[in-house]
Coordinates of C-alpha atoms (C1' of nucleotides) in Angstrom, one line a residue:
Chain A
M25 CA -5.6 1.1 2.1
P26 CA -3.1 3.6 0.9
E27 CA -2.3 3.1 -2.8
L28 CA -1.1 5.8 -5.2
P29 CA -4.0 8.3 -4.8
E30 CA -4.1 8.1 -1.0
V31 CA -0.3 8.5 -0.8
E32 CA -0.5 11.5 -3.2
V33 CA -3.1 13.1 -0.9
V34 CA -0.7 12.7 2.0
R35 CA 2.2 14.0 -0.1
R36 CA 0.3 17.2 -0.9
G37 CA -0.6 17.7 2.7
L38 CA 3.1 17.4 3.6
A39 CA 4.1 19.7 0.9
E40 CA 1.8 22.3 2.3
R41 CA 2.3 21.8 6.0
V42 CA 6.0 20.8 6.4
T43 CA 8.0 22.2 3.5
G44 CA 10.5 24.9 4.5
R45 CA 10.4 23.9 8.1
T46 CA 13.5 22.8 10.1
I47 CA 13.4 19.7 12.3
A48 CA 14.2 20.4 15.9
E49 CA 13.9 16.9 17.2
A50 CA 12.9 13.4 16.1
A51 CA 11.6 10.9 18.6
L52 CA 11.1 7.3 17.6
H53 CA 8.9 5.0 19.8
G54 CA 10.3 1.5 19.4
A55 CA 12.6 0.2 16.8
R56 CA 10.2 -1.4 14.4
V57 CA 9.2 1.7 12.5
A58 CA 12.8 2.2 11.5
R59 CA 13.6 -1.4 10.7
R60 CA 14.5 -0.6 7.1
H61 CA 17.0 2.1 8.4
I62 CA 20.0 -0.3 8.7
P63 CA 22.1 1.9 11.1
G64 CA 19.2 1.8 13.5
P65 CA 16.6 4.1 15.0
D66 CA 19.0 6.2 17.1
D67 CA 21.1 7.0 14.0
L68 CA 17.9 8.0 12.1
A69 CA 16.7 10.3 14.9
A70 CA 20.1 11.9 15.3
R71 CA 20.5 12.5 11.5
L72 CA 17.1 14.2 11.2
Q73 CA 17.8 16.8 13.8
G74 CA 18.5 20.3 12.3
R75 CA 17.6 19.4 8.8
T76 CA 15.2 21.5 6.7
V77 CA 12.5 20.0 4.6
R78 CA 12.9 21.2 1.0
A79 CA 10.2 19.1 -0.8
A80 CA 7.8 16.3 -0.5
R81 CA 8.0 13.8 -3.4
R82 CA 6.5 10.4 -4.3
R83 CA 6.9 7.4 -6.6
G84 CA 4.1 4.9 -6.5
K85 CA 3.3 4.2 -2.9
Y86 CA 6.5 5.5 -1.5
L87 CA 6.9 9.1 -0.5
W88 CA 9.9 11.0 0.8
L89 CA 10.9 14.4 2.2
V90 CA 13.9 15.9 0.6
L91 CA 16.1 17.2 3.5
D92 CA 19.0 19.6 3.5
A93 CA 22.2 17.9 4.5
P94 CA 24.8 20.2 6.0
D95 CA 27.9 20.5 3.7
D96 CA 26.6 17.7 1.5
E97 CA 24.0 16.6 -1.0
P98 CA 20.3 16.5 0.2
V99 CA 19.1 13.2 1.6
A100 CA 15.6 11.6 1.6
L101 CA 13.5 10.7 4.6
L102 CA 11.7 7.8 2.9
I103 CA 8.3 6.8 4.1
H104 CA 6.0 3.9 3.3
L105 CA 2.5 3.8 4.9
G106 CA 2.1 0.0 4.6
M107 CA -1.6 -0.6 4.9
S108 CA -2.4 1.4 8.0
G109 CA 0.2 4.1 8.3
Q110 CA -0.8 7.7 8.8
L111 CA 1.2 10.9 8.7
L112 CA -0.6 13.5 10.9
V113 CA 0.3 17.2 11.3
E114 CA -1.1 18.3 14.6
R115 CA -0.5 20.4 17.7
P116 CA 2.4 19.3 20.0
E117 CA 0.1 19.1 22.9
A118 CA -2.3 16.6 21.2
P119 CA -2.4 13.4 23.2
D120 CA -0.3 10.5 21.9
E121 CA -2.1 8.2 19.5
R122 CA -2.3 4.5 20.5
H123 CA 0.1 3.5 17.7
L124 CA 2.3 6.5 17.6
H125 CA 5.7 5.4 16.2
A126 CA 7.6 8.6 15.4
R127 CA 7.3 12.3 16.1
L128 CA 9.1 15.2 14.4
S129 CA 9.0 18.6 16.0
F130 CA 10.1 21.7 14.3
D131 CA 12.1 24.7 15.4
D132 CA 9.2 27.1 14.8
G133 CA 7.3 25.4 17.6
G134 CA 4.4 24.8 15.3
D135 CA 2.5 21.6 14.5
E136 CA 4.4 18.3 14.7
L137 CA 4.6 15.6 12.1
R138 CA 3.6 12.2 13.5
F139 CA 3.8 8.7 12.0
V140 CA 1.0 6.5 13.4
D141 CA 0.6 2.9 12.2
Q142 CA -1.7 0.3 13.7
R143 CA -0.2 -2.7 12.0
T144 CA 3.3 -1.3 11.5
F145 CA 3.7 -2.6 8.0
G146 CA 4.9 0.9 7.1
G147 CA 8.1 2.5 8.2
I148 CA 10.7 5.3 7.7
S149 CA 14.3 5.4 6.8
L150 CA 17.0 7.7 5.4
S151 CA 18.3 7.2 1.9
D152 CA 20.7 9.0 -0.5
L153 CA 19.2 10.4 -3.6
S154 CA 20.3 9.2 -7.0
A155 CA 21.0 11.5 -9.9
D156 CA 17.4 11.4 -11.1
G157 CA 16.2 12.5 -7.6
V158 CA 14.8 9.1 -6.5
P159 CA 16.0 7.5 -3.3
L160 CA 18.6 4.7 -4.0
T161 CA 16.7 2.4 -1.6
I162 CA 13.7 2.3 -4.1
A163 CA 15.7 2.2 -7.3
H164 CA 14.0 -1.1 -8.1
I165 CA 10.5 0.4 -8.1
A166 CA 9.2 1.3 -11.5
P167 CA 7.9 4.8 -12.3
D168 CA 4.2 5.2 -11.7
P169 CA 1.7 6.1 -14.5
F170 CA 1.7 9.8 -13.5
E171 CA 5.5 10.3 -13.9
A172 CA 7.3 11.8 -16.9
A173 CA 9.6 8.8 -16.7
Y174 CA 6.7 6.4 -17.2
D175 CA 7.0 4.8 -20.6
E176 CA 3.8 3.0 -21.4
A177 CA 5.0 1.2 -24.5
A178 CA 7.9 -0.2 -22.5
V179 CA 5.7 -1.3 -19.6
V180 CA 3.3 -2.9 -22.0
R181 CA 6.2 -4.9 -23.7
R182 CA 7.4 -6.1 -20.3
I183 CA 4.0 -7.1 -19.1
T184 CA 3.1 -9.1 -22.2
A185 CA 6.4 -10.9 -21.8
S186 CA 5.2 -12.3 -18.5
T187 CA 3.3 -15.6 -18.2
S188 CA 2.0 -14.7 -14.7
A189 CA -1.6 -13.7 -14.2
V190 CA -2.1 -10.1 -15.3
K191 CA -3.3 -9.0 -11.9
R192 CA -0.2 -10.3 -10.2
V193 CA 1.9 -8.3 -12.7
L194 CA -0.1 -5.2 -12.0
L195 CA 0.6 -5.5 -8.3
D196 CA 4.3 -6.1 -9.0
Q197 CA 5.9 -2.7 -8.4
R198 CA 8.8 -3.5 -10.6
Y199 CA 6.6 -3.2 -13.7
V200 CA 4.5 -0.2 -12.8
S201 CA 4.2 1.3 -9.3
G202 CA 1.4 2.7 -7.2
V203 CA -1.2 0.0 -8.0
G204 CA -2.6 -2.1 -5.2
N205 CA -5.4 -4.5 -4.8
I206 CA -8.2 -1.9 -4.9
Y207 CA -7.2 -0.1 -8.1
A208 CA -6.0 -3.2 -9.8
D209 CA -9.5 -4.6 -9.5
E210 CA -11.1 -1.4 -10.6
G211 CA -8.8 -1.0 -13.6
L212 CA -9.4 -4.6 -14.7
W213 CA -13.2 -4.1 -14.3
R214 CA -13.1 -1.0 -16.4
A215 CA -11.0 -2.8 -19.0
R216 CA -13.3 -5.9 -18.9
V217 CA -10.3 -8.2 -18.3
H218 CA -10.2 -11.0 -15.8
G219 CA -7.2 -10.7 -13.5
G220 CA -6.4 -14.4 -13.8
R221 CA -5.6 -14.2 -17.5
P222 CA -2.0 -14.8 -18.2
A223 CA -0.4 -11.5 -19.2
S224 CA 1.2 -13.1 -22.2
S225 CA -2.2 -14.1 -23.5
L226 CA -3.3 -10.5 -23.8
T227 CA -2.6 -8.3 -26.8
K228 CA -0.5 -5.2 -26.3
P229 CA -3.5 -2.9 -26.9
A230 CA -5.5 -4.8 -24.3
V231 CA -2.7 -4.3 -21.7
A232 CA -2.4 -0.7 -22.7
R233 CA -6.2 -0.3 -22.1
I234 CA -5.8 -1.9 -18.6
L235 CA -3.0 0.5 -17.7
R236 CA -4.9 3.5 -19.0
H237 CA -8.1 2.5 -17.1
T238 CA -6.1 1.9 -14.0
R239 CA -4.5 5.4 -14.3
E240 CA -7.9 7.0 -14.9
V241 CA -9.5 5.4 -11.9
M242 CA -6.6 6.4 -9.7
A243 CA -6.9 10.0 -11.0
A244 CA -10.6 10.0 -10.2
A245 CA -9.9 8.7 -6.7
L246 CA -7.4 11.4 -6.2
E247 CA -10.0 14.0 -7.0
Q248 CA -12.2 12.5 -4.2
G249 CA -9.4 12.5 -1.7
G250 CA -8.8 8.8 -2.0
T251 CA -10.6 5.7 -0.8
S252 CA -11.2 5.3 3.0
F253 CA -13.0 2.2 4.3
D254 CA -12.5 3.2 7.9
A255 CA -10.4 5.5 10.0
L256 CA -7.2 3.8 8.9
Y257 CA -6.6 5.9 5.8
V258 CA -6.7 9.7 6.4
N259 CA -4.9 12.7 5.1
V260 CA -2.5 14.8 7.2
N261 CA -5.4 16.6 8.8
G262 CA -7.1 13.4 9.8
A263 CA -9.8 13.6 7.2
S264 CA -11.1 10.6 5.1
G265 CA -11.5 10.3 1.3
Y266 CA -14.8 9.7 -0.5
F267 CA -13.9 7.4 -3.4
E268 CA -15.3 4.3 -1.7
R269 CA -18.8 5.1 -3.0
S270 CA -17.4 5.1 -6.6
L271 CA -15.9 1.7 -6.5
A272 CA -17.5 -0.6 -9.1
A273 CA -15.8 -3.9 -8.2
Y274 CA -13.7 -3.9 -5.1
G275 CA -15.7 -4.8 -2.0
Q276 CA -18.9 -5.1 -4.0
E277 CA -19.5 -8.9 -3.7
G278 CA -23.1 -9.8 -4.5
R279 CA -23.9 -6.3 -5.7
P280 CA -25.1 -5.9 -9.4
C281 CA -22.4 -5.0 -11.9
R282 CA -22.9 -1.4 -12.9
R283 CA -22.6 -2.4 -16.5
C284 CA -24.6 -5.6 -16.8
G285 CA -26.3 -6.3 -13.5
T286 CA -24.6 -9.6 -12.9
P287 CA -23.6 -10.0 -9.2
I288 CA -20.0 -9.2 -8.6
R289 CA -18.0 -12.2 -7.4
R290 CA -15.2 -12.4 -4.9
V291 CA -12.4 -15.0 -5.2
A292 CA -9.2 -15.7 -3.2
F293 CA -6.2 -14.7 -5.2
M294 CA -2.6 -14.3 -4.0
N295 CA -3.8 -14.7 -0.3
R296 CA -6.1 -11.7 -0.7
S297 CA -9.5 -11.0 -2.4
S298 CA -10.2 -10.2 -6.0
Y299 CA -13.6 -8.8 -7.1
F300 CA -14.8 -9.0 -10.7
C301 CA -17.9 -9.3 -12.8
P302 CA -18.1 -12.9 -14.1
R303 CA -19.9 -11.7 -17.2
C304 CA -17.9 -8.6 -18.3
Q305 CA -14.6 -10.2 -17.2
R306 CA -14.5 -13.8 -18.5
A307 CA -12.3 -16.1 -16.6
P308 CA -9.5 -18.0 -18.4
R309 CA -10.4 -21.7 -19.0
Chain B
dC26 C1' 17.5 -16.5 -13.3
dT27 C1' 12.1 -16.4 -12.6
dT28 C1' 8.1 -17.2 -10.0
dT29 C1' 5.5 -18.2 -5.9
dT30 C1' 4.8 -18.5 -0.9
dC31 C1' 5.5 -16.8 3.6
dT32 C1' 5.8 -13.3 7.2
dC33 C1' 5.2 -9.1 9.6
dC34 C1' 1.0 -6.6 12.6
dT35 C1' -3.6 -5.6 15.2
dG36 C1' -8.4 -4.3 15.1
dT37 C1' -12.8 -5.9 13.7
dA38 C1' -16.2 -9.2 12.4
dT39 C1' -17.9 -13.7 12.6
dG40 C1' -18.6 -18.6 14.3
dC41 C1' -19.3 -22.0 17.8
Chain C
dT18 C1' -20.4 -14.3 27.4
dG19 C1' -16.0 -15.9 25.9
dC20 C1' -12.8 -17.7 23.1
dA21 C1' -11.0 -19.0 18.5
dT22 C1' -10.6 -18.0 13.8
dA23 C1' -10.7 -15.3 9.4
dC24 C1' -9.7 -11.2 7.2
dA25 C1' -7.7 -6.8 5.7
dG26 C1' -2.8 -6.6 2.5
dG27 C1' 2.3 -4.0 0.8
dA28 C1' 6.7 -5.5 0.3
dG29 C1' 10.6 -8.1 0.8
dA30 C1' 12.7 -12.4 2.4
dA31 C1' 12.7 -17.1 1.6
dA32 C1' 11.6 -21.0 -0.9
dA33 C1' 10.7 -23.5 -5.0

DNA sequence: CTTTTCTCCTGTATGC
DNA sequence: TGCATACAGGAGAAAA
C-alpha cells in the first residue's frame, strides 16, 4: 500500500520521466477519479491541456505536478494513490489497463502518463499553490518527517497532548504525514511501544523515539524501492519494491519476533490490522 | 470543539 | 463447483 516511501519512489519516477514536458491532451475515463476536483472532470481535462510540467513534489502521501499556468501563477495537479493507485509512464500504443482512469499525452509524442487504480480510492484534482508551495487543498496535512518544515519538538508536544491511542495519532495526517498502517506498526515495533497506549501516557522522549524509528524505517524502505505485497504497488516503470522481506511486524502474525522470538500477534484496531510483539510491546492494562 | 465510526472500491482468499 | 463472506485500508464525511 502506498505510504510515504512508495509515493516518493513514484515522485522520483515522475520527476525523471515527465518534468519539462508539455501536456497535449488529458483523457479521463469516468468521473470518479476526479471526484475531488469540484468543477468536474471536463474542467480538469480542459485545464491540463497545453500546460508544462515544471516539477514533481510530495508531502506525506500526496504528490503533485507543478504546472505552468499561462499568464498566471503555477497550479498543482494533485494526486493521491489511495491504496491501489498507480502512475505508469508507458508507450501510447500500450493496451489500456483494466482500471485505467486517466491518460495524459505529451506534445513530444513520447510515453504517456496513466493513472490506474483498481479500487479508486485515489484521485486527481487541480489546486492552487499557497505561498509555501503546497497545494491549498492539502493545507491541513502536516509536514512529513523528511521536510525542512517538520518540527519534531512541536509534533511531540501535540502528540503527547492527545489522549487517543498513539497508533491512531501516528495515522492522523494532521499530526505528521506519510505514515500508514505498515510503517506505523514497524516504527512502534522498533520503539518497543504498543500502539494502543494512550499518547498522553507516553513521555516526550518516548514519542520522539517512535517518530525517529518511523522515519528511519521509511528511509530504509525507500532505499529498497518501497514495500510491494502484490502487483498493486509499482513504480512508474511497473516495477515492485523489495522492502516486504525486511518487515519485522507488519504481516508477520505467528512468526517469531526478530528480537525476542515471541510470536508476533495480530489484533483488529480501527477496522484494520495491527501487528506487534506482545513481549517487546506491552499492552496497556 | 474533539474523537470515533462509516463509506468508498474490487480482487483475492477462505469457509460452507 | 458455486456462492457468501472477510479482508486489504487512506481520507474525508458523518455521527457521537
